[in-house]
Structure formats: C-alpha cells, structure tokens
Tab-separated table of C-alpha atoms in Angstrom:
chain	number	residue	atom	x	y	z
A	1016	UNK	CA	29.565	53.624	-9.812
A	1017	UNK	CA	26.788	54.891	-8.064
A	1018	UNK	CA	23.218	52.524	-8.560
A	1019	UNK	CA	19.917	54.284	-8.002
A	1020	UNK	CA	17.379	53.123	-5.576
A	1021	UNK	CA	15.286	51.918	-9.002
A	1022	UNK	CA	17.951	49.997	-10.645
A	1023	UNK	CA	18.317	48.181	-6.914
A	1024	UNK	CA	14.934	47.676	-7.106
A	1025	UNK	CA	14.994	46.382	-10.437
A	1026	UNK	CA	17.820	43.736	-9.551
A	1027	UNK	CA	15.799	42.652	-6.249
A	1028	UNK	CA	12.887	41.863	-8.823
A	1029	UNK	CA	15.090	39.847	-11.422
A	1030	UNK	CA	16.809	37.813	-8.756
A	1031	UNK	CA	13.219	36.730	-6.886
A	1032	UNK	CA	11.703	36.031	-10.275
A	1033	UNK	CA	14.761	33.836	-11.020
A	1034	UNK	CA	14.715	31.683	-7.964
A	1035	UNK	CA	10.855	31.497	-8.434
A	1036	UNK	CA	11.570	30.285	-11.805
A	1037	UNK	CA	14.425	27.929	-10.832
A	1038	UNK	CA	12.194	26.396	-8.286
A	1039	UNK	CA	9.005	25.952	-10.571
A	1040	UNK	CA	11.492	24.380	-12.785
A	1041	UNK	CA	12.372	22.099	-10.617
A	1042	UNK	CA	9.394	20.828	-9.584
A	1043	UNK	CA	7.474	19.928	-12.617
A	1044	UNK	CA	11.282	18.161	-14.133
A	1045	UNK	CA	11.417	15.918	-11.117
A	1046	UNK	CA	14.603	17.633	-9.727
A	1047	UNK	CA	13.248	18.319	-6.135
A	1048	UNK	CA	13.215	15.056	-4.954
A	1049	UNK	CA	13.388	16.143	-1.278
A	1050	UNK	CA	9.327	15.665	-0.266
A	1051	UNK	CA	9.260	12.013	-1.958
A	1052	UNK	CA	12.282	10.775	-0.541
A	1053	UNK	CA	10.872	11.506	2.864
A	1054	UNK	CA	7.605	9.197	1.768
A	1055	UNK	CA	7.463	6.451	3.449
A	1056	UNK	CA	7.834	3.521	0.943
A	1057	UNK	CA	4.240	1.677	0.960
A	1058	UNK	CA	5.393	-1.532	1.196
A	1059	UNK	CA	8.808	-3.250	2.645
A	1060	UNK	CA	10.583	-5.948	0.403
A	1061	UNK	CA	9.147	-9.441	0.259
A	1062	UNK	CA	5.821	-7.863	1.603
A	1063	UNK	CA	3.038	-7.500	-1.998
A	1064	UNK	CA	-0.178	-5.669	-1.033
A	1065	UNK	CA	-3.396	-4.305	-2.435
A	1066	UNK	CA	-4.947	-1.665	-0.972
A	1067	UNK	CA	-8.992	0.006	-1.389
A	1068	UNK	CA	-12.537	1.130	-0.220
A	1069	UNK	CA	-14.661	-0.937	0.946
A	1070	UNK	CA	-17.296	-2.068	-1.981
A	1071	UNK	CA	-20.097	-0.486	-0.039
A	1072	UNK	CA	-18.916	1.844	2.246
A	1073	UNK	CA	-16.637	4.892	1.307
A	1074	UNK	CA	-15.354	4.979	4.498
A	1075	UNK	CA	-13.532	1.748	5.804
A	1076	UNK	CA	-10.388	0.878	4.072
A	1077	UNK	CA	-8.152	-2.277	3.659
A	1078	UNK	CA	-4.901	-3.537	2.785
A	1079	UNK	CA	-4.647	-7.069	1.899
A	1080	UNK	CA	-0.956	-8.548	2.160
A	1081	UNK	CA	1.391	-11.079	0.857
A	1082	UNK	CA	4.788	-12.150	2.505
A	1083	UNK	CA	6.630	-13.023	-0.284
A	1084	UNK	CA	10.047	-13.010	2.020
A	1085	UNK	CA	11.491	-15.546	4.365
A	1086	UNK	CA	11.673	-13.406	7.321
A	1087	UNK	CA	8.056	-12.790	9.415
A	1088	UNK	CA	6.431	-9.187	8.554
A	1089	UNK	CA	4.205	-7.405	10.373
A	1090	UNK	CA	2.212	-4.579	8.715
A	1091	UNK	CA	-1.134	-2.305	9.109
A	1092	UNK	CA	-3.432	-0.139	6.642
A	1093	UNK	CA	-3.356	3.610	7.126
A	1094	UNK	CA	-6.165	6.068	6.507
A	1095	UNK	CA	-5.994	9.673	6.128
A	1096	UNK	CA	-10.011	10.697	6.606
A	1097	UNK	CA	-10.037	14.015	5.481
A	1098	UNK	CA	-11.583	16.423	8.452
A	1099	UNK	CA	-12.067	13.548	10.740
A	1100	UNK	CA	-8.511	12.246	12.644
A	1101	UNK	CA	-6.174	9.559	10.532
A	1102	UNK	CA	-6.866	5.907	11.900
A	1103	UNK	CA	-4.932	3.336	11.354
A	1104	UNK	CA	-5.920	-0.338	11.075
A	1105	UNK	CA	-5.177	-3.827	13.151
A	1106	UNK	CA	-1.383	-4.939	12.711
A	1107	UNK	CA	-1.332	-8.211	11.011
A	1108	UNK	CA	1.475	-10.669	11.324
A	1109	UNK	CA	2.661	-12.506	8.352
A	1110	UNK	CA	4.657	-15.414	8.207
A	1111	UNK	CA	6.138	-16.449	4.957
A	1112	UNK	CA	3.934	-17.502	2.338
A	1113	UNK	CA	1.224	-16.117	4.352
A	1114	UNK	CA	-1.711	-13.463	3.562
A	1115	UNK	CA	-3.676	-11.374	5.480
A	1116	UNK	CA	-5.524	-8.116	5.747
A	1117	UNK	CA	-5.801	-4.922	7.846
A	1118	UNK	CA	-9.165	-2.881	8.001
A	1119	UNK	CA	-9.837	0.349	9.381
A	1120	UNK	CA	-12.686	3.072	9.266
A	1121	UNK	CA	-12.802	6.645	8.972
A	1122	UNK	CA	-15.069	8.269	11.495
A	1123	UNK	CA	-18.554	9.564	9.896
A	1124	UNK	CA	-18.436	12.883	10.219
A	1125	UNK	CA	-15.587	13.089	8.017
A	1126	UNK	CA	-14.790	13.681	3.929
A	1127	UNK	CA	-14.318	10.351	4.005
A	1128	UNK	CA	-10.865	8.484	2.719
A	1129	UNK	CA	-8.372	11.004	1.354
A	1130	UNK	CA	-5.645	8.482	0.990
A	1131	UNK	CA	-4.579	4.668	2.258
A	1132	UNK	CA	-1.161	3.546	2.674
A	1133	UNK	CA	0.475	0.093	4.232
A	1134	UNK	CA	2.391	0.611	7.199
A	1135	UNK	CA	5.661	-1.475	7.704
C-alpha cells in the first residue's frame, strides 16, 4: 500500500500532538519527577530551619538553624537575587542541640530575593 505525502503528513502531526500531550500529562499528574529529584533537599536530617527576608530590607536573607542530630552540622543560607549574581551566606557550625543563623544580601541593583534555600 502506497501512503500519500498528506496522509504522512497527517501521521507526523498525530504522533507530535501525542507526545505533546503525553508530556503535558505528565507534568501537571506529578509523573515527571526527574527536575525535583535533582533539587537539592533544603535541609539534611537532624538539621530544622526557618528561612526569610529581612523585616526591613527586601534584600538580605536568613536561615536560622536547629541541630536536632547527634552528629555536628554545618550549613549556609542561599540567595538567588534575581538580575544581580546568587550569594550565599556565612557557614555556620552546629553542634548538637545548638542554633544558629546564616545571613546574606543580594546586591542593590538587583530584583531583589527570588528564592532562599539552606545549604547542607
């Protein structure tokens, strides 16, 4: 059986619109797991923290942590600042039972802090 350049065509079309669909699919069910399992996880075990802008200025960030574990931790706050480069904060060394924080600031000229993260 001969197929015509249209019908060819046609099948080209169905097939792209069914991966397109397959992948859309996908995505919004939670199947394609592959981008958050490359995440870094934003905290290690026995290590709690809170994380936030400062009160007063939109562009220094924190992350104040708990070592809930019995082994010494050290972590640090990330920023991502938007147009201005990514900074990240002091590293703070935790025994157990200990708390302690991690600032850093975004650069002026920037958007200000896109997102803040704890560093293990």
């Amino acid at each position: 059986m001969k197929k015509s350049m249209r019908s060819l065509s046609r099948a080209v079309l169905r097939g792209t619109a069914v991966a397109g669909l397959t992948a859309a699919l996908a995505v919004s069910t939670g199947l394609a797991t592959a981008a958050s399992a490359a995440a870094p996880a934003a905290t290690t075990p026995g290590l709690s923290c809170e994380t936030g802008k400062h009160a007063i200025d939109d562009y220094t960030g924190y992350a104040l942590c708990r070592n809930n574990g019995s082994a010494t931790q050290t972590f640090w706050v990330h920023l991502v600042c938007g147009w201005s480069p990514d900074v990240d904060g002091e590293h703070v060394t935790l025994n157990p039972g200990q708390s302690g924080q991690s600032t850093a600031h975004c650069a002026g000229l920037g958007t200000g802090i896109g997102e803040i993260t704890v560093q293990p």
